mmCIF file with all atom_site columns, C-alpha atoms in Angstrom:
data_model
loop_
_atom_site.group_PDB
_atom_site.id
_atom_site.type_symbol
_atom_site.label_atom_id
_atom_site.label_alt_id
_atom_site.label_comp_id
_atom_site.label_asym_id
_atom_site.label_entity_id
_atom_site.label_seq_id
_atom_site.pdbx_PDB_ins_code
_atom_site.Cartn_x
_atom_site.Cartn_y
_atom_site.Cartn_z
_atom_site.occupancy
_atom_site.B_iso_or_equiv
_atom_site.pdbx_formal_charge
_atom_site.auth_seq_id
_atom_site.auth_comp_id
_atom_site.auth_asym_id
_atom_site.auth_atom_id
_atom_site.pdbx_PDB_model_num
ATOM 1   C CA . UNK A 1 1   ? -0.158 -0.124 0.050   1.00 38.00 ? 417 UNK A CA 1
ATOM 2   C CA . UNK A 1 2   ? 1.298  3.213  -1.233  1.00 42.00 ? 418 UNK A CA 1
ATOM 3   C CA . UNK A 1 3   ? -0.110 5.194  1.602   1.00 56.00 ? 419 UNK A CA 1
ATOM 4   C CA . UNK A 1 4   ? 2.390  3.678  4.605   1.00 70.00 ? 420 UNK A CA 1
ATOM 5   C CA . UNK A 1 5   ? 4.879  4.802  6.725   1.00 77.00 ? 421 UNK A CA 1
ATOM 6   C CA . UNK A 1 6   ? 8.211  3.170  5.807   1.00 81.00 ? 422 UNK A CA 1
ATOM 7   C CA . UNK A 1 7   ? 9.003  0.522  8.476   1.00 84.00 ? 423 UNK A CA 1
ATOM 8   C CA . UNK A 1 8   ? 11.425 2.929  10.735  1.00 86.00 ? 424 UNK A CA 1
ATOM 9   C CA . UNK A 1 9   ? 8.780  5.906  10.667  1.00 86.00 ? 425 UNK A CA 1
ATOM 10  C CA . UNK A 1 10  ? 6.246  3.849  12.133  1.00 85.00 ? 426 UNK A CA 1
ATOM 11  C CA . UNK A 1 11  ? 8.961  2.528  14.731  1.00 86.00 ? 427 UNK A CA 1
ATOM 12  C CA . UNK A 1 12  ? 9.524  5.593  16.015  1.00 86.00 ? 428 UNK A CA 1
ATOM 13  C CA . UNK A 1 13  ? 5.697  6.774  15.454  1.00 84.00 ? 429 UNK A CA 1
ATOM 14  C CA . UNK A 1 14  ? 5.215  3.358  18.306  1.00 84.00 ? 430 UNK A CA 1
ATOM 15  C CA . UNK A 1 15  ? 8.643  4.993  20.494  1.00 85.00 ? 431 UNK A CA 1
ATOM 16  C CA . UNK A 1 16  ? 6.249  8.274  20.643  1.00 84.00 ? 432 UNK A CA 1
ATOM 17  C CA . UNK A 1 17  ? 9.237  10.036 18.360  1.00 86.00 ? 433 UNK A CA 1
ATOM 18  C CA . UNK A 1 18  ? 6.731  12.373 16.195  1.00 87.00 ? 434 UNK A CA 1
ATOM 19  C CA . UNK A 1 19  ? 9.932  14.990 15.024  1.00 89.00 ? 435 UNK A CA 1
ATOM 20  C CA . UNK A 1 20  ? 11.791 11.227 14.292  1.00 90.00 ? 436 UNK A CA 1
ATOM 21  C CA . UNK A 1 21  ? 9.108  9.776  11.913  1.00 88.00 ? 437 UNK A CA 1
ATOM 22  C CA . UNK A 1 22  ? 8.871  13.108 10.157  1.00 89.00 ? 438 UNK A CA 1
ATOM 23  C CA . UNK A 1 23  ? 12.405 12.924 9.520   1.00 89.00 ? 439 UNK A CA 1
ATOM 24  C CA . UNK A 1 24  ? 12.725 9.584  8.509   1.00 88.00 ? 440 UNK A CA 1
ATOM 25  C CA . UNK A 1 25  ? 9.426  9.814  6.008   1.00 84.00 ? 441 UNK A CA 1
ATOM 26  C CA . UNK A 1 26  ? 11.168 12.895 4.176   1.00 84.00 ? 442 UNK A CA 1
ATOM 27  C CA . UNK A 1 27  ? 14.018 11.328 3.300   1.00 81.00 ? 443 UNK A CA 1
ATOM 28  C CA . UNK A 1 28  ? 12.824 7.991  2.239   1.00 78.00 ? 444 UNK A CA 1
ATOM 29  C CA . UNK A 1 29  ? 9.618  9.438  0.205   1.00 75.00 ? 445 UNK A CA 1
ATOM 30  C CA . UNK A 1 30  ? 11.090 12.876 -0.663  1.00 73.00 ? 446 UNK A CA 1
ATOM 31  C CA . UNK A 1 31  ? 8.232  14.817 0.369   1.00 77.00 ? 447 UNK A CA 1
ATOM 32  C CA . UNK A 1 32  ? 8.706  18.156 2.041   1.00 80.00 ? 448 UNK A CA 1
ATOM 33  C CA . UNK A 1 33  ? 8.466  18.777 5.750   1.00 85.00 ? 449 UNK A CA 1
ATOM 34  C CA . UNK A 1 34  ? 4.726  19.513 5.609   1.00 84.00 ? 450 UNK A CA 1
ATOM 35  C CA . UNK A 1 35  ? 3.459  17.261 3.320   1.00 82.00 ? 451 UNK A CA 1
ATOM 36  C CA . UNK A 1 36  ? 5.735  14.712 5.467   1.00 83.00 ? 452 UNK A CA 1
ATOM 37  C CA . UNK A 1 37  ? 4.042  16.015 9.023   1.00 85.00 ? 453 UNK A CA 1
ATOM 38  C CA . UNK A 1 38  ? 0.547  15.962 7.852   1.00 84.00 ? 454 UNK A CA 1
ATOM 39  C CA . UNK A 1 39  ? 1.404  11.431 6.816   1.00 84.00 ? 455 UNK A CA 1
ATOM 40  C CA . UNK A 1 40  ? 3.000  10.890 10.293  1.00 85.00 ? 456 UNK A CA 1
ATOM 41  C CA . UNK A 1 41  ? 0.219  12.537 11.926  1.00 84.00 ? 457 UNK A CA 1
ATOM 42  C CA . UNK A 1 42  ? -2.967 11.121 10.122  1.00 84.00 ? 458 UNK A CA 1
ATOM 43  C CA . UNK A 1 43  ? -0.974 7.979  10.797  1.00 82.00 ? 459 UNK A CA 1
ATOM 44  C CA . UNK A 1 44  ? -0.964 8.465  14.403  1.00 80.00 ? 460 UNK A CA 1
ATOM 45  C CA . UNK A 1 45  ? -4.584 9.703  14.421  1.00 77.00 ? 461 UNK A CA 1
ATOM 46  C CA . UNK A 1 46  ? -6.102 6.640  12.305  1.00 71.00 ? 462 UNK A CA 1
ATOM 47  C CA . UNK A 1 47  ? -7.621 4.246  13.691  1.00 48.00 ? 463 UNK A CA 1
ATOM 48  C CA . UNK A 1 48  ? -5.457 0.207  13.412  1.00 53.00 ? 464 UNK A CA 1
ATOM 49  C CA . UNK A 1 49  ? -6.916 -1.007 10.452  1.00 54.00 ? 465 UNK A CA 1
ATOM 50  C CA . UNK A 1 50  ? -8.662 1.655  8.588   1.00 55.00 ? 466 UNK A CA 1
ATOM 51  C CA . UNK A 1 51  ? -6.835 3.557  5.523   1.00 55.00 ? 467 UNK A CA 1
ATOM 52  C CA . UNK A 1 52  ? -5.645 7.363  6.567   1.00 51.00 ? 468 UNK A CA 1
ATOM 53  C CA . UNK A 1 53  ? -7.877 9.795  6.214   1.00 49.00 ? 469 UNK A CA 1
ATOM 54  C CA . UNK A 1 54  ? -7.995 11.334 2.532   1.00 52.00 ? 470 UNK A CA 1
ATOM 55  C CA . UNK A 1 55  ? -5.330 8.345  1.381   1.00 54.00 ? 471 UNK A CA 1
ATOM 56  C CA . UNK A 1 56  ? -6.053 8.775  -2.515  1.00 56.00 ? 472 UNK A CA 1
ATOM 57  C CA . UNK A 1 57  ? -4.558 12.340 -1.798  1.00 55.00 ? 473 UNK A CA 1
ATOM 58  C CA . UNK A 1 58  ? -1.718 10.754 -0.587  1.00 53.00 ? 474 UNK A CA 1
ATOM 59  C CA . UNK A 1 59  ? -1.252 7.768  -2.652  1.00 55.00 ? 475 UNK A CA 1
ATOM 60  C CA . UNK A 1 60  ? -0.693 10.373 -5.092  1.00 54.00 ? 476 UNK A CA 1
ATOM 61  C CA . UNK A 1 61  ? 1.531  12.752 -3.574  1.00 54.00 ? 477 UNK A CA 1
ATOM 62  C CA . UNK A 1 62  ? 4.003  9.667  -2.882  1.00 50.00 ? 478 UNK A CA 1
ATOM 63  C CA . UNK A 1 63  ? 3.564  8.185  -6.366  1.00 47.00 ? 479 UNK A CA 1
ATOM 64  C CA . UNK A 1 64  ? 5.007  11.405 -7.492  1.00 49.00 ? 480 UNK A CA 1
ATOM 65  C CA . UNK A 1 65  ? 7.470  12.294 -5.147  1.00 47.00 ? 481 UNK A CA 1
ATOM 66  C CA . UNK A 1 66  ? 8.738  15.588 -5.086  1.00 44.00 ? 482 UNK A CA 1
ATOM 67  C CA . UNK A 1 67  ? 8.881  15.306 -8.829  1.00 52.00 ? 483 UNK A CA 1
ATOM 68  C CA . UNK A 1 68  ? 4.680  14.620 -8.947  1.00 65.00 ? 484 UNK A CA 1
ATOM 69  C CA . UNK A 1 69  ? 2.995  17.569 -11.102 1.00 77.00 ? 485 UNK A CA 1
ATOM 70  C CA . UNK A 1 70  ? 0.178  17.204 -12.347 1.00 77.00 ? 486 UNK A CA 1
ATOM 71  C CA . UNK A 1 71  ? -0.871 16.429 -16.490 1.00 75.00 ? 487 UNK A CA 1
ATOM 72  C CA . UNK A 1 72  ? -2.413 20.640 -16.562 1.00 81.00 ? 488 UNK A CA 1
ATOM 73  C CA . UNK A 1 73  ? 0.592  21.776 -15.347 1.00 82.00 ? 489 UNK A CA 1
ATOM 74  C CA . UNK A 1 74  ? 3.311  19.806 -17.220 1.00 80.00 ? 490 UNK A CA 1
ATOM 75  C CA . UNK A 1 75  ? 1.152  21.015 -20.169 1.00 80.00 ? 491 UNK A CA 1
ATOM 76  C CA . UNK A 1 76  ? 1.568  24.670 -19.202 1.00 84.00 ? 492 UNK A CA 1
ATOM 77  C CA . UNK A 1 77  ? 5.103  24.382 -18.424 1.00 83.00 ? 493 UNK A CA 1
ATOM 78  C CA . UNK A 1 78  ? 5.572  22.538 -22.524 1.00 80.00 ? 494 UNK A CA 1
ATOM 79  C CA . UNK A 1 79  ? 3.571  25.854 -23.833 1.00 85.00 ? 495 UNK A CA 1
ATOM 80  C CA . UNK A 1 80  ? 6.065  28.296 -21.684 1.00 86.00 ? 496 UNK A CA 1
ATOM 81  C CA . UNK A 1 81  ? 2.985  29.469 -18.819 1.00 89.00 ? 497 UNK A CA 1
ATOM 82  C CA . UNK A 1 82  ? 5.344  28.893 -15.708 1.00 90.00 ? 498 UNK A CA 1
ATOM 83  C CA . UNK A 1 83  ? 2.961  30.988 -13.566 1.00 92.00 ? 499 UNK A CA 1
ATOM 84  C CA . UNK A 1 84  ? -0.574 29.105 -14.884 1.00 92.00 ? 500 UNK A CA 1
ATOM 85  C CA . UNK A 1 85  ? 1.634  25.826 -13.520 1.00 88.00 ? 501 UNK A CA 1
ATOM 86  C CA . UNK A 1 86  ? 2.358  27.148 -10.210 1.00 91.00 ? 502 UNK A CA 1
ATOM 87  C CA . UNK A 1 87  ? -0.753 27.956 -9.665  1.00 91.00 ? 503 UNK A CA 1
ATOM 88  C CA . UNK A 1 88  ? -2.578 24.219 -10.823 1.00 89.00 ? 504 UNK A CA 1
ATOM 89  C CA . UNK A 1 89  ? 0.532  22.210 -8.752  1.00 85.00 ? 505 UNK A CA 1
ATOM 90  C CA . UNK A 1 90  ? -0.910 24.935 -5.678  1.00 87.00 ? 506 UNK A CA 1
ATOM 91  C CA . UNK A 1 91  ? -4.738 24.291 -6.202  1.00 85.00 ? 507 UNK A CA 1
ATOM 92  C CA . UNK A 1 92  ? -4.221 20.391 -6.683  1.00 80.00 ? 508 UNK A CA 1
ATOM 93  C CA . UNK A 1 93  ? -1.884 19.294 -3.793  1.00 79.00 ? 509 UNK A CA 1
ATOM 94  C CA . UNK A 1 94  ? -2.863 22.135 -1.355  1.00 79.00 ? 510 UNK A CA 1
ATOM 95  C CA . UNK A 1 95  ? 0.885  23.445 -1.232  1.00 83.00 ? 511 UNK A CA 1
ATOM 96  C CA . UNK A 1 96  ? 2.339  27.168 -0.486  1.00 86.00 ? 512 UNK A CA 1
ATOM 97  C CA . UNK A 1 97  ? 3.473  29.259 -3.421  1.00 89.00 ? 513 UNK A CA 1
ATOM 98  C CA . UNK A 1 98  ? 7.296  28.897 -2.321  1.00 88.00 ? 514 UNK A CA 1
ATOM 99  C CA . UNK A 1 99  ? 6.915  24.580 -2.248  1.00 88.00 ? 515 UNK A CA 1
ATOM 100 C CA . UNK A 1 100 ? 4.980  24.647 -5.694  1.00 87.00 ? 516 UNK A CA 1
ATOM 101 C CA . UNK A 1 101 ? 7.193  26.583 -6.846  1.00 89.00 ? 517 UNK A CA 1
ATOM 102 C CA . UNK A 1 102 ? 9.757  25.204 -6.048  1.00 89.00 ? 518 UNK A CA 1
ATOM 103 C CA . UNK A 1 103 ? 8.401  22.026 -7.236  1.00 87.00 ? 519 UNK A CA 1
ATOM 104 C CA . UNK A 1 104 ? 7.932  23.366 -11.094 1.00 87.00 ? 520 UNK A CA 1
ATOM 105 C CA . UNK A 1 105 ? 11.611 24.570 -11.254 1.00 87.00 ? 521 UNK A CA 1
ATOM 106 C CA . UNK A 1 106 ? 12.802 21.011 -10.219 1.00 85.00 ? 522 UNK A CA 1
ATOM 107 C CA . UNK A 1 107 ? 10.553 19.442 -12.981 1.00 83.00 ? 523 UNK A CA 1
ATOM 108 C CA . UNK A 1 108 ? 11.855 22.235 -15.569 1.00 82.00 ? 524 UNK A CA 1
ATOM 109 C CA . UNK A 1 109 ? 15.405 21.775 -14.685 1.00 79.00 ? 525 UNK A CA 1
ATOM 110 C CA . UNK A 1 110 ? 14.889 17.823 -14.076 1.00 70.00 ? 526 UNK A CA 1
ATOM 111 C CA . UNK A 1 111 ? 16.281 17.183 -10.987 1.00 54.00 ? 527 UNK A CA 1
ATOM 112 C CA . UNK A 1 112 ? 15.375 14.236 -8.728  1.00 47.00 ? 528 UNK A CA 1
ATOM 113 C CA . UNK A 1 113 ? 14.073 15.230 -5.493  1.00 45.00 ? 529 UNK A CA 1
ATOM 114 C CA . UNK A 1 114 ? 16.992 18.255 -4.484  1.00 45.00 ? 530 UNK A CA 1
ATOM 115 C CA . UNK A 1 115 ? 17.593 21.270 -5.597  1.00 42.00 ? 531 UNK A CA 1
ATOM 116 C CA . UNK A 1 116 ? 21.112 23.608 -6.260  1.00 44.00 ? 532 UNK A CA 1
ATOM 117 C CA . UNK A 1 117 ? 21.197 25.788 -4.169  1.00 47.00 ? 533 UNK A CA 1
ATOM 118 C CA . UNK A 1 118 ? 22.842 27.898 -5.975  1.00 46.00 ? 534 UNK A CA 1
ATOM 119 C CA . UNK A 1 119 ? 21.947 27.824 -10.051 1.00 49.00 ? 535 UNK A CA 1
ATOM 120 C CA . UNK A 1 120 ? 23.302 25.240 -12.298 1.00 55.00 ? 536 UNK A CA 1
ATOM 121 C CA . UNK A 1 121 ? 26.179 22.718 -11.509 1.00 58.00 ? 537 UNK A CA 1
ATOM 122 C CA . UNK A 1 122 ? 29.083 23.526 -12.186 1.00 63.00 ? 538 UNK A CA 1
ATOM 123 C CA . UNK A 1 123 ? 32.021 20.647 -12.769 1.00 64.00 ? 539 UNK A CA 1
ATOM 124 C CA . UNK A 1 124 ? 34.743 22.488 -11.997 1.00 65.00 ? 540 UNK A CA 1
ATOM 125 C CA . UNK A 1 125 ? 33.744 24.986 -9.328  1.00 68.00 ? 541 UNK A CA 1
ATOM 126 C CA . UNK A 1 126 ? 36.088 24.793 -6.700  1.00 70.00 ? 542 UNK A CA 1
ATOM 127 C CA . UNK A 1 127 ? 34.669 25.103 -2.975  1.00 72.00 ? 543 UNK A CA 1
ATOM 128 C CA . UNK A 1 128 ? 35.681 28.520 -1.299  1.00 74.00 ? 544 UNK A CA 1
ATOM 129 C CA . UNK A 1 129 ? 36.756 30.028 -4.654  1.00 73.00 ? 545 UNK A CA 1
ATOM 130 C CA . UNK A 1 130 ? 35.309 33.521 -5.266  1.00 71.00 ? 546 UNK A CA 1
ATOM 131 C CA . UNK A 1 131 ? 34.688 33.316 -9.099  1.00 67.00 ? 547 UNK A CA 1
ATOM 132 C CA . UNK A 1 132 ? 36.416 36.027 -10.257 1.00 68.00 ? 548 UNK A CA 1
ATOM 133 C CA . UNK A 1 133 ? 35.626 37.705 -13.837 1.00 66.00 ? 549 UNK A CA 1
ATOM 134 C CA . UNK A 1 134 ? 35.780 41.690 -12.968 1.00 68.00 ? 550 UNK A CA 1
ATOM 135 C CA . UNK A 1 135 ? 39.011 42.116 -14.651 1.00 75.00 ? 551 UNK A CA 1
ATOM 136 C CA . UNK A 1 136 ? 37.991 44.322 -17.705 1.00 79.00 ? 552 UNK A CA 1
ATOM 137 C CA . UNK A 1 137 ? 35.812 45.901 -15.258 1.00 83.00 ? 553 UNK A CA 1
ATOM 138 C CA . UNK A 1 138 ? 39.249 47.130 -13.002 1.00 84.00 ? 554 UNK A CA 1
ATOM 139 C CA . UNK A 1 139 ? 40.841 47.914 -15.810 1.00 87.00 ? 555 UNK A CA 1
ATOM 140 C CA . UNK A 1 140 ? 38.425 50.583 -17.205 1.00 90.00 ? 556 UNK A CA 1
ATOM 141 C CA . UNK A 1 141 ? 37.936 52.158 -13.837 1.00 92.00 ? 557 UNK A CA 1
ATOM 142 C CA . UNK A 1 142 ? 41.942 51.947 -13.320 1.00 93.00 ? 558 UNK A CA 1
ATOM 143 C CA . UNK A 1 143 ? 42.548 53.581 -16.680 1.00 95.00 ? 559 UNK A CA 1
ATOM 144 C CA . UNK A 1 144 ? 39.362 56.766 -15.575 1.00 96.00 ? 560 UNK A CA 1
ATOM 145 C CA . UNK A 1 145 ? 40.653 57.049 -12.491 1.00 96.00 ? 561 UNK A CA 1
ATOM 146 C CA . UNK A 1 146 ? 44.735 57.809 -14.386 1.00 96.00 ? 562 UNK A CA 1
ATOM 147 C CA . UNK A 1 147 ? 42.667 60.056 -16.703 1.00 96.00 ? 563 UNK A CA 1
ATOM 148 C CA . UNK A 1 148 ? 41.477 62.114 -14.310 1.00 95.00 ? 564 UNK A CA 1
ATOM 149 C CA . UNK A 1 149 ? 44.525 62.111 -12.225 1.00 95.00 ? 565 UNK A CA 1
ATOM 150 C CA . UNK A 1 150 ? 46.392 63.354 -15.367 1.00 94.00 ? 566 UNK A CA 1
ATOM 151 C CA . UNK A 1 151 ? 43.396 65.881 -16.057 1.00 94.00 ? 567 UNK A CA 1
ATOM 152 C CA . UNK A 1 152 ? 43.791 67.270 -11.955 1.00 92.00 ? 568 UNK A CA 1
ATOM 153 C CA . UNK A 1 153 ? 47.986 67.868 -12.599 1.00 90.00 ? 569 UNK A CA 1
ATOM 154 C CA . UNK A 1 154 ? 48.069 69.258 -15.785 1.00 89.00 ? 570 UNK A CA 1
ATOM 155 C CA . UNK A 1 155 ? 44.898 72.077 -14.936 1.00 89.00 ? 571 UNK A CA 1
ATOM 156 C CA . UNK A 1 156 ? 46.596 72.792 -11.840 1.00 82.00 ? 572 UNK A CA 1
ATOM 157 C CA . UNK A 1 157 ? 49.963 73.546 -13.438 1.00 67.00 ? 573 UNK A CA 1
#
């Protein structure tokens, strides 16, 4: 059954450790914090032997993981209408604006469950190195200062 918690999460829930269960669900399913919390709480409050409330909705979220987008949202993206796709995801999932936007962006960039913190992945990047690229800018600044100094000295002499 798709809407069941991972075994580790069920054990944590049985021990009364709700936070640990939520962390496990997030790690194993790729759902966001809000969705994981609601899923764990639904299972904590469900009567044994009965499916958790709104199991169909959770099955849909779990089957798509963090990347599940409604077909209408994918169609809107194919037509270049990102804002409409975000609105569709919000309405279909009940997520907030930021989480809906994150899911649409992840879908657009083909990322699976995690987004790059600073744009696209650069295989040549060196950790801790500040990117340069201001050489031309500094050359122009030095040239302007030199011309200004020359004009000042020639005019005052």
